[in-house]
């Protein structure tokens, strides 16, 4: 195999090393006074209790499903059609499940450390609070992307060696068995995201009903014990659940491109593997440029716009990845390719990646517009809320429905454009290009629940109002 194959898991390891350094940086920050640490401890204990209960159930499912997959791997022909699989797919499935659960655990563990440290940092300045909270989010992003790239790249190398004696079927069997990794990741993601999400909303609504409606006390008031469950929900749903969810989506996107890539017969310097290796290389580089993007997420003073700082980091990582993709595509792929009778060129593959990146960027812009304070959609809901609960619900639903229009049109346009450029492979590689900067996207996503938790701890600890104002600014 060409040496570039070994570069893929190495890029994943780089991401995990930086993740470990960022995690250590968070741990070194001041955790505040005894009361703050006690409250944060309750949140951390609750989040871990939920994960342990969830894992006990999921472990039974994983063992049962792995057994079925092991049996299916012994079937090599169905209705005269050859099946290129192996019982090893069950091991691949278990590894995918473990990696997915680990990705969620890493994020939740650092989030429950970063929340109280963000609260303490907010006692000094908004800039320091952003640094601590976003560093915590970065651990989550790099953990998910690093484990995914390491898992896919590492297992691909192992399976290519294990099935080397199959000759022409080596690649087909390796990728077929590798799909077990994706299935394991997606299985955990389903339970983690849905289970954590339901818990999150139930705890959130319950805390609001007890506190705001029945007792008439502020949100996150220390007199309301349900606020602990509310803050636990932020971690198990919006951090651990989201981490497992995006891990599964990230792996599935890369693997789908690899599956289509194996159907493309090319003569290249990578033993005909360039269409298969390309998505892994691009996503591996996406980890590096996500790390670079985190350097831009900083502010000058209390009046600085936090969202602008996040946007700068996000946009820079996307732009760097797109630029690098051009050179990687031209280097790896031959000038002309064909998949299922659809001929295209290497530059068209880059155009498809560019389309995917543009789609991701537009989705980010639309999401920010419809959810940001001060923008027309949120202001309209605020205005309608002045006349009662009914108009609030109607306004919220209508804005939510309206917000789906542009993303749907964008996705449909992106699919058609990428297909035009490079057929089915173009659609798949466009999705891989969009997901390449998952580390940065997830860092921004995980940063939110950390800041939200920090605000809750500030309220429960009865800290000065300016501390809560800073955490709310972050959130």
Coordinates of C-alpha atoms in Angstrom, one line a residue:
X1 CA 0.0 0.0 0.0
X2 CA 1.1 3.6 -0.7
X3 CA 2.4 5.5 2.3
X4 CA -0.5 8.0 2.1
X5 CA -2.7 5.2 3.5
X6 CA -0.8 5.5 6.8
X7 CA -1.1 9.3 6.8
X8 CA -4.9 9.0 7.5
X9 CA -4.8 7.4 10.9
X10 CA -1.8 9.6 11.7
X11 CA -3.9 12.7 11.2
X12 CA -6.5 11.2 13.5
X13 CA -3.8 10.7 16.1
X14 CA -2.7 14.4 15.7
X15 CA -6.3 15.4 16.4
X16 CA -6.4 13.3 19.6
X17 CA -3.0 14.6 20.8
X18 CA -4.2 18.2 20.5
X19 CA -7.5 17.2 22.1
X20 CA -5.5 15.8 25.1
X21 CA -3.5 19.0 25.4
X22 CA -6.7 21.1 25.3
X23 CA -8.3 18.9 27.9
X24 CA -5.3 19.3 30.2
X25 CA -5.6 23.1 29.7
X26 CA -9.2 23.1 30.8
X27 CA -8.4 21.0 33.9
X28 CA -5.7 23.5 34.9
X29 CA -8.2 26.4 35.1
X30 CA -9.5 27.7 38.4
X31 CA -12.7 25.8 39.3
X32 CA -14.0 28.5 41.7
X33 CA -15.0 28.3 45.3
X34 CA -16.3 25.2 47.2
X35 CA -20.0 25.9 46.6
X36 CA -19.4 26.2 42.8
X37 CA -17.4 23.0 42.8
X38 CA -20.1 21.2 44.8
X39 CA -22.8 22.2 42.3
X40 CA -20.7 21.2 39.3
X41 CA -20.0 17.9 41.0
X42 CA -23.8 17.2 41.2
X43 CA -24.1 17.9 37.5
X44 CA -21.1 15.7 36.6
X45 CA -22.4 12.8 38.8
X46 CA -25.9 13.0 37.3
X47 CA -24.5 13.0 33.7
X48 CA -22.3 10.0 34.4
X49 CA -25.1 8.2 36.1
X50 CA -27.3 8.7 33.0
X51 CA -24.5 7.5 30.7
X52 CA -23.8 4.4 32.8
X53 CA -27.5 3.4 32.7
X54 CA -27.6 4.0 29.0
X55 CA -24.5 2.0 28.4
X56 CA -25.8 -1.0 30.4
X57 CA -28.8 -1.3 28.0
X58 CA -26.7 -0.6 24.9
X59 CA -24.1 -3.2 25.7
X60 CA -26.8 -5.9 25.5
X61 CA -27.9 -4.6 22.1
X62 CA -24.3 -4.4 20.9
X63 CA -23.5 -8.0 21.9
X64 CA -26.7 -9.3 20.3
X65 CA -26.3 -7.3 17.1
X66 CA -22.6 -8.4 16.8
X67 CA -23.7 -12.0 17.0
X68 CA -26.1 -11.6 14.1
X69 CA -23.5 -9.8 12.1
X70 CA -20.9 -12.5 12.8
X71 CA -23.4 -15.1 11.4
X72 CA -24.2 -12.9 8.4
X73 CA -20.5 -12.7 7.6
X74 CA -20.4 -16.5 7.1
X75 CA -22.9 -16.2 4.2
X76 CA -20.9 -15.7 1.0
X77 CA -23.7 -16.2 -1.6
X78 CA -27.4 -15.2 -1.9
X79 CA -29.4 -16.1 -4.9
X80 CA -26.3 -16.7 -6.9
X81 CA -24.9 -13.3 -6.0
X82 CA -21.5 -13.3 -4.2
X83 CA -21.3 -11.5 -0.8
X84 CA -17.9 -10.1 0.0
X85 CA -18.1 -10.2 3.8
X86 CA -16.6 -11.9 6.9
X87 CA -17.4 -12.7 10.5
X88 CA -14.9 -10.0 11.3
X89 CA -17.6 -7.5 10.5
X90 CA -18.9 -8.1 14.0
X91 CA -15.6 -7.0 15.5
X92 CA -15.7 -3.9 13.3
X93 CA -19.3 -3.2 14.6
X94 CA -18.2 -3.5 18.2
X95 CA -15.2 -1.2 17.6
X96 CA -17.5 1.4 16.0
X97 CA -19.9 1.2 18.9
X98 CA -17.2 1.6 21.5
X99 CA -15.6 4.5 19.6
X100 CA -19.0 6.3 19.2
X101 CA -19.7 5.9 23.0
X102 CA -16.1 7.1 23.8
X103 CA -16.6 10.2 21.6
X104 CA -19.7 11.1 23.6
X105 CA -18.0 10.3 26.9
X106 CA -14.9 12.5 26.1
X107 CA -17.1 15.4 25.3
X108 CA -19.3 15.1 28.3
X109 CA -16.4 14.6 30.7
X110 CA -14.6 17.8 29.6
X111 CA -17.9 19.7 29.4
X112 CA -18.6 18.9 33.1
X113 CA -15.2 20.2 33.9
X114 CA -15.3 23.3 31.7
X115 CA -18.7 24.5 32.9
X116 CA -17.7 25.6 36.4
X117 CA -14.3 26.8 35.1
X118 CA -16.1 29.0 32.6
X119 CA -18.2 30.4 35.4
X120 CA -15.1 31.3 37.4
X121 CA -13.5 32.8 34.3
X122 CA -16.6 34.9 33.7
X123 CA -15.9 36.5 37.1
X124 CA -12.8 38.1 35.5
X125 CA -13.7 38.8 31.9
X126 CA -15.7 37.8 28.9
X127 CA -12.6 37.0 26.9
X128 CA -11.3 34.5 29.5
X129 CA -14.8 32.9 29.7
X130 CA -14.8 32.4 26.0
X131 CA -11.3 30.9 26.0
X132 CA -12.2 28.3 28.6
X133 CA -15.6 27.4 27.2
X134 CA -14.5 27.1 23.6
X135 CA -11.4 25.1 24.6
X136 CA -13.8 22.7 26.2
X137 CA -15.9 22.6 23.0
X138 CA -12.7 22.0 21.0
X139 CA -11.9 18.9 23.0
X140 CA -15.3 17.5 21.9
X141 CA -14.8 18.4 18.3
X142 CA -11.3 17.0 18.0
X143 CA -12.2 13.9 20.0
X144 CA -15.1 13.0 17.6
X145 CA -13.1 13.7 14.4
X146 CA -9.9 12.2 15.6
X147 CA -11.5 8.9 16.7
X148 CA -13.4 8.7 13.4
X149 CA -10.5 9.2 11.2
X150 CA -8.2 7.0 13.3
X151 CA -10.9 4.2 13.4
X152 CA -11.6 4.3 9.6
X153 CA -8.0 4.7 8.5
X154 CA -6.6 2.2 11.0
X155 CA -9.2 -0.5 10.3
X156 CA -8.9 0.0 6.6
X157 CA -5.1 -0.8 6.8
X158 CA -5.8 -3.8 9.1
X159 CA -8.5 -5.2 6.9
X160 CA -6.5 -4.7 3.7
X161 CA -3.8 -6.8 5.3
X162 CA -6.1 -9.5 6.7
X163 CA -7.9 -10.0 3.4
X164 CA -4.7 -9.6 1.2
X165 CA -4.9 -13.2 0.0
X166 CA -8.3 -12.6 -1.6
X167 CA -6.7 -11.0 -4.6
X168 CA -9.2 -8.9 -6.7
X169 CA -11.8 -9.1 -3.8
X170 CA -9.5 -7.7 -1.2
X171 CA -10.7 -4.1 -1.5
X172 CA -14.4 -5.1 -1.7
X173 CA -14.2 -7.3 1.3
X174 CA -12.2 -4.8 3.3
X175 CA -14.8 -2.0 2.7
X176 CA -17.7 -4.4 3.3
X177 CA -16.3 -5.3 6.7
X178 CA -15.5 -1.7 7.4
X179 CA -19.2 -0.9 7.0
X180 CA -19.7 -2.6 10.4
X181 CA -17.7 0.2 12.0
X182 CA -20.2 2.7 10.6
X183 CA -23.2 0.6 11.6
X184 CA -21.8 0.3 15.2
X185 CA -21.3 4.1 15.4
X186 CA -24.8 4.8 14.0
X187 CA -26.4 2.4 16.4
X188 CA -25.0 4.0 19.4
X189 CA -25.8 7.5 17.9
X190 CA -29.4 6.6 17.6
X191 CA -29.9 5.7 21.2
X192 CA -27.6 8.3 22.6
X193 CA -29.1 11.2 20.6
X194 CA -32.8 10.2 21.1
X195 CA -32.4 9.0 24.7
X196 CA -30.3 12.0 25.7
X197 CA -32.5 14.4 23.8
X198 CA -35.7 13.2 25.5
X199 CA -34.1 13.4 28.9
X200 CA -32.8 16.9 28.1
X201 CA -36.2 18.3 27.1
X202 CA -38.1 16.5 29.9
X203 CA -35.7 18.0 32.5
X204 CA -35.7 21.4 30.9
X205 CA -39.5 21.7 30.7
X206 CA -39.9 20.1 34.2
X207 CA -37.5 22.6 35.8
X208 CA -39.3 25.5 34.1
X209 CA -42.7 24.4 35.2
X210 CA -41.7 23.9 38.8
X211 CA -39.6 27.0 39.0
X212 CA -41.0 29.7 36.7
X213 CA -44.7 28.7 36.6
X214 CA -45.5 27.1 40.0
X215 CA -43.0 28.8 42.3
X216 CA -42.5 32.0 40.4
X217 CA -38.7 32.0 40.8
X218 CA -36.0 32.7 38.2
X219 CA -34.5 30.1 35.9
X220 CA -31.7 28.1 37.5
X221 CA -32.6 29.4 41.0
X222 CA -30.8 27.4 43.7
X223 CA -34.1 26.8 45.5
X224 CA -35.2 24.6 42.6
X225 CA -33.5 21.2 42.7
X226 CA -34.8 20.4 39.2
X227 CA -32.1 22.8 37.8
X228 CA -29.5 20.2 38.4
X229 CA -31.4 17.7 36.2
X230 CA -31.8 20.5 33.6
X231 CA -28.0 21.1 33.5
X232 CA -27.4 17.3 33.5
X233 CA -29.6 17.2 30.4
X234 CA -27.5 19.8 28.6
X235 CA -24.5 17.4 29.0
X236 CA -26.1 14.0 28.2
X237 CA -28.2 15.3 25.2
X238 CA -26.5 18.3 23.7
X239 CA -22.9 17.1 24.3
X240 CA -22.7 13.3 24.7
X241 CA -25.7 12.6 22.5
X242 CA -24.6 15.1 19.9
X243 CA -21.1 13.8 19.9
X244 CA -22.2 10.2 19.2
X245 CA -24.6 11.4 16.6
X246 CA -22.1 13.5 14.6
X247 CA -19.5 10.7 15.0
X248 CA -21.9 8.3 13.3
X249 CA -22.8 10.8 10.5
X250 CA -19.2 11.7 10.0
X251 CA -18.1 8.1 9.6
X252 CA -21.1 7.2 7.4
X253 CA -20.4 10.1 5.0
X254 CA -16.7 9.1 4.6
X255 CA -17.6 5.4 4.1
X256 CA -20.3 6.1 1.6
X257 CA -17.8 7.9 -0.6
X258 CA -15.3 5.0 -0.2
X259 CA -18.0 2.5 -1.2
X260 CA -18.7 4.4 -4.4
X261 CA -15.0 5.0 -4.9
X262 CA -14.3 1.3 -5.1
X263 CA -16.4 1.1 -8.3
X264 CA -14.2 3.5 -10.1
X265 CA -11.4 1.8 -12.0
X266 CA -8.4 4.1 -12.3
X267 CA -4.7 3.9 -13.0
X268 CA -2.9 6.0 -10.5
X269 CA 0.1 6.1 -8.2
X270 CA -2.0 4.7 -5.3
X271 CA -2.6 1.2 -6.8
X272 CA -6.0 2.3 -8.0
X273 CA -7.2 3.3 -4.5
X274 CA -7.2 7.1 -4.9
X275 CA -11.1 7.5 -5.2
X276 CA -11.3 5.4 -2.0
X277 CA -8.6 7.2 0.0
X278 CA -9.6 10.8 -1.1
X279 CA -12.4 11.3 1.4
X280 CA -10.3 10.1 4.3
X281 CA -7.4 12.3 3.4
X282 CA -9.7 15.4 3.0
X283 CA -11.4 14.8 6.3
X284 CA -8.0 14.2 8.0
X285 CA -6.8 17.5 6.6
X286 CA -10.0 19.0 7.9
X287 CA -8.9 18.1 11.4
X288 CA -5.7 20.1 10.9
X289 CA -7.4 23.1 9.6
X290 CA -10.1 23.0 12.3
X291 CA -7.2 23.2 14.8
X292 CA -5.9 26.2 12.9
X293 CA -9.4 27.7 12.9
X294 CA -9.6 27.5 16.7
X295 CA -6.7 30.0 16.8
X296 CA -9.0 32.7 15.4
X297 CA -11.7 32.3 18.0
X298 CA -10.8 35.1 20.4
X299 CA -12.1 38.6 21.4
X300 CA -10.6 41.8 22.6
X301 CA -12.9 43.1 25.3
X302 CA -16.3 43.0 26.9
X303 CA -17.9 44.8 23.9
X304 CA -16.6 42.3 21.3
X305 CA -19.1 40.1 19.4
X306 CA -18.6 36.5 20.4
X307 CA -20.6 35.2 17.4
X308 CA -18.2 37.0 15.0
X309 CA -15.2 35.3 16.6
X310 CA -16.9 31.9 16.2
X311 CA -17.8 32.7 12.6
X312 CA -14.2 33.7 11.9
X313 CA -12.9 30.4 13.2
X314 CA -15.5 28.5 11.2
X315 CA -15.0 30.3 7.9
X316 CA -11.2 30.1 8.1
X317 CA -11.3 26.3 8.6
X318 CA -13.6 25.9 5.7
X319 CA -11.6 28.1 3.4
X320 CA -8.3 26.4 4.3
X321 CA -9.8 23.0 3.8
X322 CA -11.2 23.9 0.3
X323 CA -7.9 25.3 -0.8
X324 CA -6.0 22.2 0.4
X325 CA -8.6 20.0 -1.3
X326 CA -7.8 21.4 -4.7
X327 CA -4.2 20.4 -4.5
X328 CA -5.0 17.0 -3.0
X329 CA -7.5 16.2 -5.7
X330 CA -5.2 17.2 -8.5
X331 CA -2.4 15.2 -6.9
X332 CA -4.3 12.0 -6.1
X333 CA -6.9 11.6 -8.9
X334 CA -6.2 10.9 -12.6
X335 CA -7.5 13.5 -15.1
X336 CA -10.5 11.4 -16.1
X337 CA -12.8 9.0 -14.2
X338 CA -16.0 7.2 -14.7
X339 CA -18.7 5.7 -12.4
X340 CA -21.6 3.7 -13.7
X341 CA -21.2 5.2 -17.1
X342 CA -20.9 8.8 -15.9
X343 CA -17.6 10.3 -17.0
X344 CA -16.1 13.3 -15.1
X345 CA -12.7 14.9 -14.5
X346 CA -10.6 15.4 -11.4
X347 CA -11.3 19.2 -11.4
X348 CA -15.0 18.3 -11.4
X349 CA -14.5 16.4 -8.2
X350 CA -13.0 19.5 -6.7
X351 CA -16.0 21.5 -7.9
X352 CA -18.3 19.0 -6.1
X353 CA -16.3 19.4 -2.9
X354 CA -16.6 23.2 -3.3
X355 CA -20.4 22.8 -3.7
X356 CA -20.5 20.7 -0.5
X357 CA -18.5 23.3 1.4
X358 CA -20.8 26.1 0.1
X359 CA -23.9 24.2 1.2
X360 CA -22.5 23.8 4.7
X361 CA -21.6 27.5 4.8
X362 CA -25.1 28.5 3.7
X363 CA -26.7 26.2 6.3
X364 CA -24.6 27.8 9.0
X365 CA -25.6 31.3 7.9
X366 CA -29.3 30.4 7.8
X367 CA -29.2 28.7 11.2
X368 CA -27.5 31.8 12.8
X369 CA -30.1 34.1 11.2
X370 CA -33.1 32.2 12.5
X371 CA -31.7 31.6 16.0
X372 CA -29.6 34.7 16.9
X373 CA -30.8 37.3 19.2
X374 CA -31.5 40.7 17.5
X375 CA -32.4 39.1 14.2
X376 CA -35.9 39.5 12.7
X377 CA -37.1 35.9 13.3
X378 CA -36.3 35.9 17.0
X379 CA -37.6 39.5 17.4
X380 CA -40.9 38.5 15.7
X381 CA -41.4 35.7 18.3
X382 CA -40.6 38.1 21.1
X383 CA -43.1 40.6 19.8
X384 CA -45.8 38.0 19.5
X385 CA -45.1 36.7 23.0
X386 CA -46.4 40.0 24.4
X387 CA -50.0 38.9 23.7
X388 CA -49.9 35.5 25.4
X389 CA -48.9 31.9 25.2
X390 CA -51.0 31.0 22.2
X391 CA -49.5 33.7 19.9
X392 CA -46.0 32.7 21.2
X393 CA -46.6 29.0 20.1
X394 CA -48.0 30.0 16.7
X395 CA -45.2 32.4 16.0
X396 CA -42.5 29.9 17.1
X397 CA -44.0 27.1 14.9
X398 CA -44.4 29.4 11.9
X399 CA -40.8 30.7 12.1
X400 CA -39.5 27.1 12.6
X401 CA -41.4 26.0 9.5
X402 CA -40.2 29.0 7.5
X403 CA -36.6 28.3 8.6
X404 CA -36.6 25.0 6.7
X405 CA -37.3 26.5 3.3
X406 CA -33.8 27.8 2.4
X407 CA -32.0 24.7 3.8
X408 CA -34.2 22.3 1.8
X409 CA -33.7 24.3 -1.4
X410 CA -29.9 24.5 -0.7
X411 CA -29.6 20.8 -0.1
X412 CA -31.6 19.9 -3.3
X413 CA -29.5 22.4 -5.3
X414 CA -26.3 21.0 -3.8
X415 CA -27.2 17.5 -4.7
X416 CA -28.1 18.4 -8.3
X417 CA -25.0 20.5 -8.8
X418 CA -22.6 18.0 -7.3
X419 CA -24.2 15.2 -9.4
X420 CA -23.8 17.4 -12.5
X421 CA -20.1 17.7 -11.8
X422 CA -19.1 14.2 -10.8
X423 CA -22.2 11.9 -10.8
X424 CA -22.9 9.8 -7.7
X425 CA -19.3 10.1 -6.6
X426 CA -19.7 13.9 -6.7
X427 CA -22.7 13.8 -4.4
X428 CA -20.8 11.6 -1.9
X429 CA -17.6 13.7 -2.0
X430 CA -19.6 16.9 -1.7
X431 CA -21.0 15.6 1.6
X432 CA -17.5 14.6 2.7
X433 CA -16.3 18.1 1.9
X434 CA -19.2 19.5 3.9
X435 CA -18.3 17.3 6.9
X436 CA -14.5 17.8 6.7
X437 CA -14.5 20.5 9.3
X438 CA -16.7 18.6 11.7
X439 CA -14.1 19.2 14.4
X440 CA -14.7 23.0 14.2
X441 CA -18.5 22.7 13.8
X442 CA -18.8 20.4 16.8
X443 CA -16.5 22.7 18.9
X444 CA -18.9 25.5 18.3
X445 CA -21.9 23.3 19.0
X446 CA -20.5 21.8 22.3
X447 CA -19.4 25.3 23.4
X448 CA -23.0 26.3 23.7
X449 CA -24.1 23.8 26.4
X450 CA -20.9 24.5 28.4
X451 CA -21.8 28.2 28.5
X452 CA -25.4 27.4 29.4
X453 CA -24.2 25.2 32.3
X454 CA -21.8 28.0 33.3
X455 CA -24.8 30.4 33.5
X456 CA -26.7 27.9 35.6
X457 CA -23.9 27.5 38.1
X458 CA -23.5 31.3 38.3
X459 CA -27.2 31.6 39.1
X460 CA -27.2 28.8 41.7
X461 CA -24.1 30.1 43.3
X462 CA -25.7 33.6 43.6
X463 CA -22.7 35.3 41.9
X464 CA -22.8 39.0 40.9
X465 CA -25.2 39.8 38.0
X466 CA -22.3 40.6 35.6
X467 CA -21.1 37.0 35.7
X468 CA -24.5 35.8 34.5
X469 CA -24.5 38.5 31.8
X470 CA -21.2 37.3 30.5
X471 CA -22.3 33.6 30.4
X472 CA -25.6 34.6 28.7
X473 CA -23.5 36.5 26.1
X474 CA -21.6 33.3 25.4
X475 CA -24.7 31.2 25.3

